Coordinates of C-alpha atoms in Angstrom, one line a residue:
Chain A
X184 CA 11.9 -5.8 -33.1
X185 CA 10.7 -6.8 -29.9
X186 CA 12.5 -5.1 -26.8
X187 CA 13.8 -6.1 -23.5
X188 CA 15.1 -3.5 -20.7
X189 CA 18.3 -3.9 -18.9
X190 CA 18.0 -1.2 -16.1
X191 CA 21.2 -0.9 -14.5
X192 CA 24.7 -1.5 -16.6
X193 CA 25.5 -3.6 -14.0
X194 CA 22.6 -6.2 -15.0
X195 CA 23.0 -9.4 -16.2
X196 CA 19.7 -10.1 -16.6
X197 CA 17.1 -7.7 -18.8
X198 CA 13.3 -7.8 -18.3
X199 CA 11.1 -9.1 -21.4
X200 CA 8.5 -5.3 -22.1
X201 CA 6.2 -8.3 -24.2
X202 CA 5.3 -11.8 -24.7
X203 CA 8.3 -12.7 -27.2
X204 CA 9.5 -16.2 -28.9
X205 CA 12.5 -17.4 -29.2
X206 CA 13.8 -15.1 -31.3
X207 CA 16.3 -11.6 -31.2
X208 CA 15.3 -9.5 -29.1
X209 CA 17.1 -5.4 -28.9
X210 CA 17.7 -4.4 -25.4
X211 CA 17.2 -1.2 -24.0
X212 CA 17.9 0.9 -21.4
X213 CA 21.5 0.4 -20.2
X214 CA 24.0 -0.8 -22.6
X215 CA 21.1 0.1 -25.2
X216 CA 21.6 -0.5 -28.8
X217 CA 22.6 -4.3 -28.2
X218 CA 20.8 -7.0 -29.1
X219 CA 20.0 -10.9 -27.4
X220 CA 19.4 -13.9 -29.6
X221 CA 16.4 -16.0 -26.9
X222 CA 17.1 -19.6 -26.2
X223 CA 13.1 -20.1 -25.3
X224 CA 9.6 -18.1 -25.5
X225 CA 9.9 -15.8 -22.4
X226 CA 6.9 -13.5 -21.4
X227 CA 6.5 -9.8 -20.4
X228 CA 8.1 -8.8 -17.1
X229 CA 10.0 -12.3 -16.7
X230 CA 14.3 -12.1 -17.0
X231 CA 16.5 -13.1 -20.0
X232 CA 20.3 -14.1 -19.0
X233 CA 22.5 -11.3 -21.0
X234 CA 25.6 -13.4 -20.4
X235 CA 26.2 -16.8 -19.1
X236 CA 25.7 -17.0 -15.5
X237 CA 27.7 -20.0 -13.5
X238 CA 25.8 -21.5 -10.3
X239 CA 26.5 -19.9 -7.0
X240 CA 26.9 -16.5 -8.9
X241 CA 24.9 -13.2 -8.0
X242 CA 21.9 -12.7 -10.5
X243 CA 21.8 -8.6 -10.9
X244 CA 19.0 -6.8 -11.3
X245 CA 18.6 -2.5 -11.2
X246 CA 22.1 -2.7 -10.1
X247 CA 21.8 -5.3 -6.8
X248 CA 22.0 -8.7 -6.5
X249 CA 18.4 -10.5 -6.4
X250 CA 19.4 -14.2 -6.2
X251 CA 21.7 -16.5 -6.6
X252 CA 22.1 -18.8 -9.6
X253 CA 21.1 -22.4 -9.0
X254 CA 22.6 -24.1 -11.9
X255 CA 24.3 -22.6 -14.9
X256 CA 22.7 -20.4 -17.0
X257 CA 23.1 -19.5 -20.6
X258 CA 23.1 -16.5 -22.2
X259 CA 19.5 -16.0 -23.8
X260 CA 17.9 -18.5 -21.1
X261 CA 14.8 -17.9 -19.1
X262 CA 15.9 -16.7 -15.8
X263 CA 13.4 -17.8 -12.6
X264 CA 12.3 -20.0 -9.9
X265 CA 14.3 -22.7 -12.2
X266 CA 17.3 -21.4 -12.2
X267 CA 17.6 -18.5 -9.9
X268 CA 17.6 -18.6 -5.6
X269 CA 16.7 -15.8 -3.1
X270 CA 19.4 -15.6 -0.5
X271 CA 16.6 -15.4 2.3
X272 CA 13.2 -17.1 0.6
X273 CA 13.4 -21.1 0.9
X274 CA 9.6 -21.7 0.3
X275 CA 10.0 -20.2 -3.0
X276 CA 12.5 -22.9 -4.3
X277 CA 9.3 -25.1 -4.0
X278 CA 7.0 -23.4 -6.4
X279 CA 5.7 -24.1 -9.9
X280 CA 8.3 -22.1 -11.9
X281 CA 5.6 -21.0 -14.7
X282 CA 2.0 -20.5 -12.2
X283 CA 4.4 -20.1 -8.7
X284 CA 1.6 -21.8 -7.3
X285 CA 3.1 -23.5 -3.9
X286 CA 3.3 -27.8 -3.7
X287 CA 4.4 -28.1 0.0
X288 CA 0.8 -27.5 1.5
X289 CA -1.3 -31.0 1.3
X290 CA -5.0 -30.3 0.5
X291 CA -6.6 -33.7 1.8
Chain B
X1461 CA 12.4 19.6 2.2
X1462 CA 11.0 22.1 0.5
X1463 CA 14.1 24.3 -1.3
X1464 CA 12.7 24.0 -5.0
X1465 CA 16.1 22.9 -6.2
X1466 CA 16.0 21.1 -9.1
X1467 CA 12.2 20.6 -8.8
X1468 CA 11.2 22.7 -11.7
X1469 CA 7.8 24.1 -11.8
X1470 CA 5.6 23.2 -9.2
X1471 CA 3.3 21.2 -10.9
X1472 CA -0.6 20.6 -10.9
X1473 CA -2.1 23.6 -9.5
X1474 CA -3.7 22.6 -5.8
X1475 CA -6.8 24.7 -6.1
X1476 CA -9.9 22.8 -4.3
X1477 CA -12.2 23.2 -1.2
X1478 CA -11.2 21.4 1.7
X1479 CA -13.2 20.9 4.7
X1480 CA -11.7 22.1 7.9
X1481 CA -11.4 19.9 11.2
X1482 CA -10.7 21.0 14.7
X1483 CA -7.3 19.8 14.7
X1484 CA -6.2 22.1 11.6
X1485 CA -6.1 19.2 9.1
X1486 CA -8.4 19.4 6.1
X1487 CA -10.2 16.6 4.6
X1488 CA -11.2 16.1 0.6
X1489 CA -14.3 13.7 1.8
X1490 CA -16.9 14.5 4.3
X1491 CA -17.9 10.9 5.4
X1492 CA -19.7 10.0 8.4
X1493 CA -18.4 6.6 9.5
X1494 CA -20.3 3.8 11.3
X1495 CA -17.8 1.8 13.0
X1496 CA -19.3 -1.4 14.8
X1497 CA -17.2 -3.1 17.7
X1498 CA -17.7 -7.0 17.2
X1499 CA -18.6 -9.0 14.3
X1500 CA -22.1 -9.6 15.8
X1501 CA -22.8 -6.2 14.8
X1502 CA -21.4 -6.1 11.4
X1503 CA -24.3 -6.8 9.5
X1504 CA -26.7 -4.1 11.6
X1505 CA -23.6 -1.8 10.4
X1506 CA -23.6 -2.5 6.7
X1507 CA -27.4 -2.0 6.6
X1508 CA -27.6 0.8 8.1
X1509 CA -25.1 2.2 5.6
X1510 CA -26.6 0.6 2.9
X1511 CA -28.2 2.9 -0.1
X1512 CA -27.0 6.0 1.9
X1513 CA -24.5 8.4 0.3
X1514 CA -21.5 9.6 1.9
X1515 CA -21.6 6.6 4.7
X1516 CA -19.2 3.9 5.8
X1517 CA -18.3 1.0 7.5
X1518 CA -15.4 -0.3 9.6
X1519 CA -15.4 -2.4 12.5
X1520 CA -13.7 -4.8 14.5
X1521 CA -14.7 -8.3 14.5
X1522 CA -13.1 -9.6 17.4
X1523 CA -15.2 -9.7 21.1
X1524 CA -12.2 -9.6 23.0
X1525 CA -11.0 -5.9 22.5
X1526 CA -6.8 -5.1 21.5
X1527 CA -5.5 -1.9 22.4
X1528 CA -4.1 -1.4 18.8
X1529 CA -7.3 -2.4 16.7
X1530 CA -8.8 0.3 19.2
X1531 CA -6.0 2.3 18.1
X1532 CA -7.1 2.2 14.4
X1533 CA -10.8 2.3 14.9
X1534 CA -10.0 5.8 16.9
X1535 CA -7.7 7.2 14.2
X1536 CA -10.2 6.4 11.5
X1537 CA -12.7 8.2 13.4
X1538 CA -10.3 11.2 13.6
X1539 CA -9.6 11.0 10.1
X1540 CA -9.4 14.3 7.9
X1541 CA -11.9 13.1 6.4
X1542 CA -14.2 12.0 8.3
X1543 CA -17.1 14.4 9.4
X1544 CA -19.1 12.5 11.8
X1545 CA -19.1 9.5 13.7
X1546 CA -21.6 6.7 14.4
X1547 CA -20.7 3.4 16.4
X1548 CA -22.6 0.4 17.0
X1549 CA -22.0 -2.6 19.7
X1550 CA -24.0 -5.6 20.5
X1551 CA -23.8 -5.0 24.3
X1552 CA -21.6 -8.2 25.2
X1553 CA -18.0 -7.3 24.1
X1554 CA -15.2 -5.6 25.5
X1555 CA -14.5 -2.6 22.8
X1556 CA -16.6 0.1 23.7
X1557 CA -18.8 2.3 21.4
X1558 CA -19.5 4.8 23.7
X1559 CA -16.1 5.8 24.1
X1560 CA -15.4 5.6 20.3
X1561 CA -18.2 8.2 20.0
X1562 CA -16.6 10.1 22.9
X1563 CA -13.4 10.2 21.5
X1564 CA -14.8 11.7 18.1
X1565 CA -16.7 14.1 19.8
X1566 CA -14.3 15.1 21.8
X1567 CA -12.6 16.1 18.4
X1568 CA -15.1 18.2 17.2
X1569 CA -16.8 15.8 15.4
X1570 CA -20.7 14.9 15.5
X1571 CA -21.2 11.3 17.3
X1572 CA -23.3 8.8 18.7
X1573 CA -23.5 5.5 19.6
X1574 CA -25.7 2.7 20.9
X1575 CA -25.8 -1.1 21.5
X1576 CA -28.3 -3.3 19.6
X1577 CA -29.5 -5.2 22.4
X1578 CA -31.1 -2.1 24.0
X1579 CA -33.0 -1.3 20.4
X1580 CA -34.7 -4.5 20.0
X1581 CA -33.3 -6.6 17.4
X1582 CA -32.2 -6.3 14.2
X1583 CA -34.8 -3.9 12.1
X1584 CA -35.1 -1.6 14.7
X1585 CA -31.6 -0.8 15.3
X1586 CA -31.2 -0.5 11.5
X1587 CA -34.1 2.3 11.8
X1588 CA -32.5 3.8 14.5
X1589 CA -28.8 3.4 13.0
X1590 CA -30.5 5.5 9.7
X1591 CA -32.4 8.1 11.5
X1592 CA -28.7 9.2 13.7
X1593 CA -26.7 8.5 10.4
X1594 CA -29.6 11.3 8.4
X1595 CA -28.8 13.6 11.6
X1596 CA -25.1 13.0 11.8
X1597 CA -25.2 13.9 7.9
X1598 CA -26.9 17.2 8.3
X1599 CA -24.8 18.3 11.3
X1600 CA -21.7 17.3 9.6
X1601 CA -22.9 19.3 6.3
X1602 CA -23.9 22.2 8.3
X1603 CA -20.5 21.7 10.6
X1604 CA -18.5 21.6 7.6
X1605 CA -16.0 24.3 7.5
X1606 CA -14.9 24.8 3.3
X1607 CA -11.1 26.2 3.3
X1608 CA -8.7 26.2 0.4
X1609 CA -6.1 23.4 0.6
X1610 CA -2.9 23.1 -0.9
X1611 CA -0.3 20.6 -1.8
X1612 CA 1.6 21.0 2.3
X1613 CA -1.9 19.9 3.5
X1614 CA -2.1 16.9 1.6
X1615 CA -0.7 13.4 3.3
X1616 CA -0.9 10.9 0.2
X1617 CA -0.2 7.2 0.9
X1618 CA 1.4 4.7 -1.6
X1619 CA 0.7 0.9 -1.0
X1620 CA 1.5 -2.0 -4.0
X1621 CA -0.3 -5.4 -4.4
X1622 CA -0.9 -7.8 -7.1
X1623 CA 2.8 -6.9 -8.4
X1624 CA 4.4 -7.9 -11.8
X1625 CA 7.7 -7.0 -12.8
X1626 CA 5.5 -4.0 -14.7
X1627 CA 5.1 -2.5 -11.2
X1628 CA 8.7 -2.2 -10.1
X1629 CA 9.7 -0.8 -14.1
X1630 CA 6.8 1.4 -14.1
X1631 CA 3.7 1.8 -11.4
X1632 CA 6.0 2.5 -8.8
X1633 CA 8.9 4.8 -10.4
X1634 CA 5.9 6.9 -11.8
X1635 CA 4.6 7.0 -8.4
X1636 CA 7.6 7.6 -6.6
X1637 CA 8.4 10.5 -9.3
X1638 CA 5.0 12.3 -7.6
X1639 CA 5.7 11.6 -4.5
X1640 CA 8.9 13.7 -5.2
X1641 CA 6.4 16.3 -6.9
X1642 CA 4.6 16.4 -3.7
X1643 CA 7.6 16.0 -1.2
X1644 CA 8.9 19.4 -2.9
X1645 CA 5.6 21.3 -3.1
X1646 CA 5.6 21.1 1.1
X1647 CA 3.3 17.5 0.9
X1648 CA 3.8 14.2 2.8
X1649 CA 4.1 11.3 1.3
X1650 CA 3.9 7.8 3.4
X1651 CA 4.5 4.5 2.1
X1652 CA 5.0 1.1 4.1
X1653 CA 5.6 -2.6 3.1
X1654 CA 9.2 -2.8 5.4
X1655 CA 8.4 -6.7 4.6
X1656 CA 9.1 -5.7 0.8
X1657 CA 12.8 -3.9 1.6
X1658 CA 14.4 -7.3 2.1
X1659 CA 17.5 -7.2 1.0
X1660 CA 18.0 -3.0 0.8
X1661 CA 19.1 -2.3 4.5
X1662 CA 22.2 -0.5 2.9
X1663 CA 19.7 1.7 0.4
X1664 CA 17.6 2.6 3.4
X1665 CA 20.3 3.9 5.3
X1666 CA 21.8 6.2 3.0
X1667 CA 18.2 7.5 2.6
X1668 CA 17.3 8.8 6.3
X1669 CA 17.0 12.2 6.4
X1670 CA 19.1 12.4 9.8
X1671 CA 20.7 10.2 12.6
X1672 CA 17.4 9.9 14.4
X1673 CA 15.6 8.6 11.1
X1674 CA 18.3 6.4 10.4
X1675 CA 18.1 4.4 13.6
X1676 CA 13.9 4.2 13.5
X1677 CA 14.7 2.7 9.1
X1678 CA 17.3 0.6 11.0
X1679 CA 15.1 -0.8 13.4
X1680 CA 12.0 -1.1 11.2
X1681 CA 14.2 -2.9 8.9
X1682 CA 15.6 -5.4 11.2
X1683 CA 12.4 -5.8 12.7
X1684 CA 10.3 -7.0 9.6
X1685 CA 13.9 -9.0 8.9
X1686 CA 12.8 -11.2 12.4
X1687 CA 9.3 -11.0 11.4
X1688 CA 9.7 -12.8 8.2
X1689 CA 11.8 -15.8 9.5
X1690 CA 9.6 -16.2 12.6
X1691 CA 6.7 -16.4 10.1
X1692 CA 8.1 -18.4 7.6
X1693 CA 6.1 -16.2 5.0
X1694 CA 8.1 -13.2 2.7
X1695 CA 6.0 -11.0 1.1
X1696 CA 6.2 -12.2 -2.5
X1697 CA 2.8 -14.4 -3.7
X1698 CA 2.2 -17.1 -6.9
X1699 CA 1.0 -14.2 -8.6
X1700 CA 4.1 -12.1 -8.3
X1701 CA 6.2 -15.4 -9.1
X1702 CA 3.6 -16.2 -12.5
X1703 CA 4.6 -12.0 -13.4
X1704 CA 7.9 -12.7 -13.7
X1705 CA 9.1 -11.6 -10.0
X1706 CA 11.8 -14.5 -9.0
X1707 CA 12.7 -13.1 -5.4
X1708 CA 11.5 -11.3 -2.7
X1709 CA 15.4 -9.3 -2.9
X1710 CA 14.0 -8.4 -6.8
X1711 CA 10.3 -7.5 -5.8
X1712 CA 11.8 -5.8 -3.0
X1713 CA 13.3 -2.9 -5.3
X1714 CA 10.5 -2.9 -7.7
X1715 CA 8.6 -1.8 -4.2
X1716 CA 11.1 0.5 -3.1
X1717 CA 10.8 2.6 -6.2
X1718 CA 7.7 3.8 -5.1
X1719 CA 9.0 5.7 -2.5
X1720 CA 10.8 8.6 -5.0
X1721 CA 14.5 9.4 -3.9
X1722 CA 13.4 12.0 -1.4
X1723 CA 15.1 11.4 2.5
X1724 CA 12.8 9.6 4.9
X1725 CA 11.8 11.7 7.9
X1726 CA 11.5 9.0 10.0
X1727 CA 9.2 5.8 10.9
X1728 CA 5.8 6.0 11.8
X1729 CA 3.6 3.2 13.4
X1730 CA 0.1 2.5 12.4
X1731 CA -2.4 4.8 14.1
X1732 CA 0.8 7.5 14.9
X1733 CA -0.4 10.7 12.9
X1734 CA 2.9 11.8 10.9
X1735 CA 4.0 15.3 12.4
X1736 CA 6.1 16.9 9.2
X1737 CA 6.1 17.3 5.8
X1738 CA 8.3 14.9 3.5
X1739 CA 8.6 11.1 2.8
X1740 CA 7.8 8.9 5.9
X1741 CA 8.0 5.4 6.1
X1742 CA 5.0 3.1 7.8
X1743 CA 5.7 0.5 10.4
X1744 CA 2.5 -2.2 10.3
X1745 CA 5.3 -4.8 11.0
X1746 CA 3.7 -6.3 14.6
X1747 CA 6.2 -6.1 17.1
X1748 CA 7.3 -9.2 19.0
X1749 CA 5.4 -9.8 22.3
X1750 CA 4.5 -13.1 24.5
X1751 CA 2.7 -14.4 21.6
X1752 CA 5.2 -13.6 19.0
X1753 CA 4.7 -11.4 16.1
X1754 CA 1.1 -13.1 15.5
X1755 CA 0.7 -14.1 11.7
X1756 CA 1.5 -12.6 8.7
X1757 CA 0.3 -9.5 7.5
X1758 CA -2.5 -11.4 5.6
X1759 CA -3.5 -8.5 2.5
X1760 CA -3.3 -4.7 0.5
X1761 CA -6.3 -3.6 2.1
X1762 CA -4.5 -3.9 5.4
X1763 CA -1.7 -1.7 4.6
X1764 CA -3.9 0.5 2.8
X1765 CA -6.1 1.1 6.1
X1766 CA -2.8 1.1 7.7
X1767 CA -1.8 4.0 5.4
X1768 CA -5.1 5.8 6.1
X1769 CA -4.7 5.5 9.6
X1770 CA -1.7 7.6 10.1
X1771 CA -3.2 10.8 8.2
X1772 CA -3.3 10.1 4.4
X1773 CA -6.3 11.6 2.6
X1774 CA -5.5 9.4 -0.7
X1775 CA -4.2 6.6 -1.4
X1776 CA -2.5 5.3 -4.8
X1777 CA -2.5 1.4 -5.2
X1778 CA -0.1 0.2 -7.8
X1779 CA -1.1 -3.3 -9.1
X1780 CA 0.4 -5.0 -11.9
X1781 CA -2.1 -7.9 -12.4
X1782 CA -5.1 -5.8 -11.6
X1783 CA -6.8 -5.6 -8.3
X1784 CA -10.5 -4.3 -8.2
X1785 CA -10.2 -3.2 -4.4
X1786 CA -11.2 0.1 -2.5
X1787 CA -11.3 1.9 1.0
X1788 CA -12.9 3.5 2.9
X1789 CA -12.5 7.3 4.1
X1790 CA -9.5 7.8 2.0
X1791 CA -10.2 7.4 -1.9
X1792 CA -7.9 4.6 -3.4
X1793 CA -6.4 5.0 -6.8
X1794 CA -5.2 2.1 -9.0
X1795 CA -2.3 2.7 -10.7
X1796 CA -0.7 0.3 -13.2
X1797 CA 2.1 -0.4 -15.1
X1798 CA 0.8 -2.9 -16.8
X1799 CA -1.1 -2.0 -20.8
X1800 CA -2.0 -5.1 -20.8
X1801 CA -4.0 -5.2 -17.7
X1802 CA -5.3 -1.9 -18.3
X1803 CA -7.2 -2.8 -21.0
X1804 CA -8.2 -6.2 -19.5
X1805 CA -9.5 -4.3 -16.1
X1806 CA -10.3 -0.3 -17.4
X1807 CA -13.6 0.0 -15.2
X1808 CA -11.5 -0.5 -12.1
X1809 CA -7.7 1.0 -13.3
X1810 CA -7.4 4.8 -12.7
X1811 CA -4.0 5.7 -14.1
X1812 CA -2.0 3.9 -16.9
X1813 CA 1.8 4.2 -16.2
X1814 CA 2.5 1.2 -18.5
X1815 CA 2.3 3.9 -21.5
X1816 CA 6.4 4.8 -20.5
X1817 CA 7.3 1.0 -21.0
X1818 CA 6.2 1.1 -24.7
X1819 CA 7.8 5.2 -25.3
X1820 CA 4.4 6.6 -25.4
X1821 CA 5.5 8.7 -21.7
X1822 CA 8.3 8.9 -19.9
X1823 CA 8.3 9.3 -16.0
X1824 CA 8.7 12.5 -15.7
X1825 CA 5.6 13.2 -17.4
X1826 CA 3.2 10.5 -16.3
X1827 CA 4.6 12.0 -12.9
X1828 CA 3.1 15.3 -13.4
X1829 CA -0.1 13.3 -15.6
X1830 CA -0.6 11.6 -12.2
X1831 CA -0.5 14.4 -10.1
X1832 CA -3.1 16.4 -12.3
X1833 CA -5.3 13.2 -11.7
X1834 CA -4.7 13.4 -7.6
X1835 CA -5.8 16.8 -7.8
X1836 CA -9.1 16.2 -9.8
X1837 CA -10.2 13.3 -6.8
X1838 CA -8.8 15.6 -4.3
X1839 CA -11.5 18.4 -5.4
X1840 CA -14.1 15.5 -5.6
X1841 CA -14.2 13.6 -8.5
X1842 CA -14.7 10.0 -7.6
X1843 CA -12.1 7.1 -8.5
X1844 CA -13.5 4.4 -10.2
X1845 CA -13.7 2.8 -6.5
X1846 CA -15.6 4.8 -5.2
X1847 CA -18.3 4.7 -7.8
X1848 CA -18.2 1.2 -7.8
X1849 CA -19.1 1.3 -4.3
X1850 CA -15.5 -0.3 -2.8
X1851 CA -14.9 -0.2 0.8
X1852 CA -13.2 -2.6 1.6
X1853 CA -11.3 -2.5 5.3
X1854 CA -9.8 -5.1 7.5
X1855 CA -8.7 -4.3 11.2
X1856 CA -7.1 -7.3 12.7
X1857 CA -5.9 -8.0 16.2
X1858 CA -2.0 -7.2 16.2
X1859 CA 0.5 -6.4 18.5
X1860 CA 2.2 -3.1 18.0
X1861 CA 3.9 -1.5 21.6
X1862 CA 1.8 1.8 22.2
X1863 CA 3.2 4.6 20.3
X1864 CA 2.2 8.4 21.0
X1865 CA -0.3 9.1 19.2
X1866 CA 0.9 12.4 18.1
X1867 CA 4.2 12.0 16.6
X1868 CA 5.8 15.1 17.8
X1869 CA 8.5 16.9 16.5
X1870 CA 11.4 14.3 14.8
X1871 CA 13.4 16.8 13.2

């Protein structure tokens, strides 16, 4: 089965160790031996939501918050740029969630 | 920080040929360094060093001189492992070679300088630039002092670029696992990036060592904290974003991994030579002066020159996505923690730590697998940067208020 990590039992979010499909995915690491059914294709290194995660709450990643949720997210989602803030990190609201390639600078 | 508790057995076994300086360090490379003072005599620079072995570059390209790119450039020239030292000037600009050759000579080191404009042009200074960098090599070779050299006389420097989320699961835990291999066999390990511990101010201040360390994290912390508003720029790039990094906060303690868990001795600033063995933490942060904090830091091979700069003899690189990068003076190892990009980029990677993310290693071992592999370049055997020929360097004008050069005691 393809695997996911949750490093800290704290985390609500779990990090993808390959490219995987939507599909069930076992998640290891903290809390290991449980399993998360994906809502959408997410790649290696990028976040699954292991419960769901209302707006304005903290996203928590090896043990600390990383960002706050921008809309609701349900467990199994793709968490990033999409739905997921930095508390400090404005530009970043503004870039391509799949390339992160910034928008805001005109090239004319 | 030394005690041995809980470190096990001491490791790789340190048992190479350094070569002895003046000032009591010891160097693993025996380079002699052209270092050119203004762009205009970059390419006279590069020439001379071209198809010679054991020679590099750095300048400065600015005419208008800054006391901390003078800073650098004097520090690189002081390096361990540098042997000998020839600079180069036009004759119009500010930064003077003569007291760059001065200033390595006054460290024991061969050196000698001169300005193009007094050779006659282009292909004569390159002759001339080649017949002092054949002498400087011989006298360096014949100067060259070969001592044994240990794990307490190694300063190893740890730098990350091109992340993915790979780097802060494995490049930088494996790496922070040696650096507490090296913190507890008497080493010193340095790493930087304050601009990547947004977010952590409370973990850094339950890692100082003491009072006095805690106050320099503190204000290292809050300065790069400034830094980034006033810029508008956090250090997190599309790249990190397309690797599945959302936040700086996130990339923040990816990066932080790759300082171990051992307490930070205190803050260094670029240039500052770090006095004691254990984890230090690197200041390149500018600080803020009449023209503000200048840009942003603008790439890895500036913190990895940074790194270099305040005494490291190696330097590991961890890059998720790949980076094909190298430096000069100090040999530069790429580690990843990426499979994937190992494969895609082998002639360049030195060091797979993506092996623990599929339970082929853990960290512990690929710790001790990583610290075999600093050993082998420390006794000479080239990473794949140096044989590709990488040198890469950049030393910008920045603002940093003078520190003392010599660190002193921070205990």
């Amino acid at each position: 089965m393809a695997r996911c990590l949750r490093i800290h039992p704290a985390d609500n979010v779990a990090t993808m160790l390959q490219d995987v499909k939507a599909q069930r995915v076992e998640v290891l690491g903290a809390a290991a031996g449980a399993a998360i059914e994906l809502r959408e294709a997410i790649a290696l290194g990028h976040k699954v939501a292991l419960t769901e995660i209302a707006a304005n709450e903290p996203v928590l990643k090896y043990g600390v918050t990383i960002g706050i949720a921008s809309k609701d997210i349900a467990r199994g989602e793709w968490v990033h740029l999409q739905n997921c803030r930095s508390r400090v990190d404005v530009r970043s609201q503004s870039l391509d969630p799949r390339s992160g390639a910034p928008a805001d600078n005109p090239y004319e | 920080m030394n005690n041995g508790v809980n470190s096990g057995t001491p490791t790789a076994r340190a048992d190479w040929q350094g070569y002895l300086r003046a000032d009591g360090r010891k160097g693993i490379r025996n380079h002699v360094l052209v270092i050119y003072t203004v762009e205009c005599a970059s390419h006279v620079a590069q020439q001379i060093a071209a198809g010679e072995s054991g020679v590099q570059v750095i300048g400065f390209p600015g005419c208008y001189d800054n006391a901390y790119a003078i800073r650098l450039m004097l520090a690189l020239a002081r390096h361990p492992n540098v042997g000998a030292v020839l600079a180069v000037g036009l004759g119009c600009e500010y930064t003077q070679p003569e007291r760059i050759a001065a200033a390595a000579a006054a460290s024991g080191r061969p050196a000698k300088w001169f300005f193009i404009q007094e050779k006659g042009g282009t292909r004569s200074s390159i002759e001339t630039g080649k017949r002092l960098v054949g002498e400087l090599r011989a006298e360096a070779e014949t100067a060259a002092v070969r001592v044994p050299m240990s794990w307490s006389d190694l300063t190893v420097g740890a730098e990350c670029g091109g992340s993915d989320a790979t780097s802060g699961l494995a490049g930088n835990p494996v790496v922070g696992a040696f650096f507490n291999l090296l913190v507890d066999a008497g080493g010193r390990a340095v790493f930087e990036e304050t601009v990547e511990m947004i977010g952590l101010r409370d973990v850094l201040v339950t890692r100082a060592a003491n009072e006095g360390a805690q106050k320099q994290v503190i204000e290292a912390y809050d300065k790069a904290v400034r830094y980034c508003e006033s810029v508008h720029q956090y250090s997190v790039s599309p790249g990190n974003f397309a690797g599945g990094i959302t936040t700086i906060e996130e990339k923040s303690m990816g990066a932080f991994a790759k300082g171990g868990d051992r307490p930070i001795q205190g803050v260094v600033r670029v240039s500052q030579q770090i006095p004691s063995a254990g984890l230090w933490l690197l200041d390149s942060v500018p600080d803020e002066h009449f023209m503000q904090f200048g840009y942003t830091n603008p790439n890895d091979t500036e913190g990895i020159v940074d790194l270099i700069s305040v005494g490291a003899q190696l330097v590991l690189f961890v890059t998720g996505r790949g980076s094909v990068i190298g430096s000069p003076i100090a040999p530069l190892l790429k580690v990843t923690g990426n499979s994937r990009t190992f494969e895609r980029m082998s002639e360049d990677m030195d060091f797979n730590a993506g092996r623990l993310l599929n339970g082929e290693s853990t960290v512990a071992s690929a710790a001790q697998e990583l610290m075999d592999l600093v050993a082998r370049v420390a006794a000479g055997a080239p990473t794949n940067a140096e044989s590709l020929g990488h040198c890469e360097y950049f030393i910008m004008y920045k603002h940093q208020n003078t520190p003392s050069l010599d660190a002193g005691c921070h205990a």
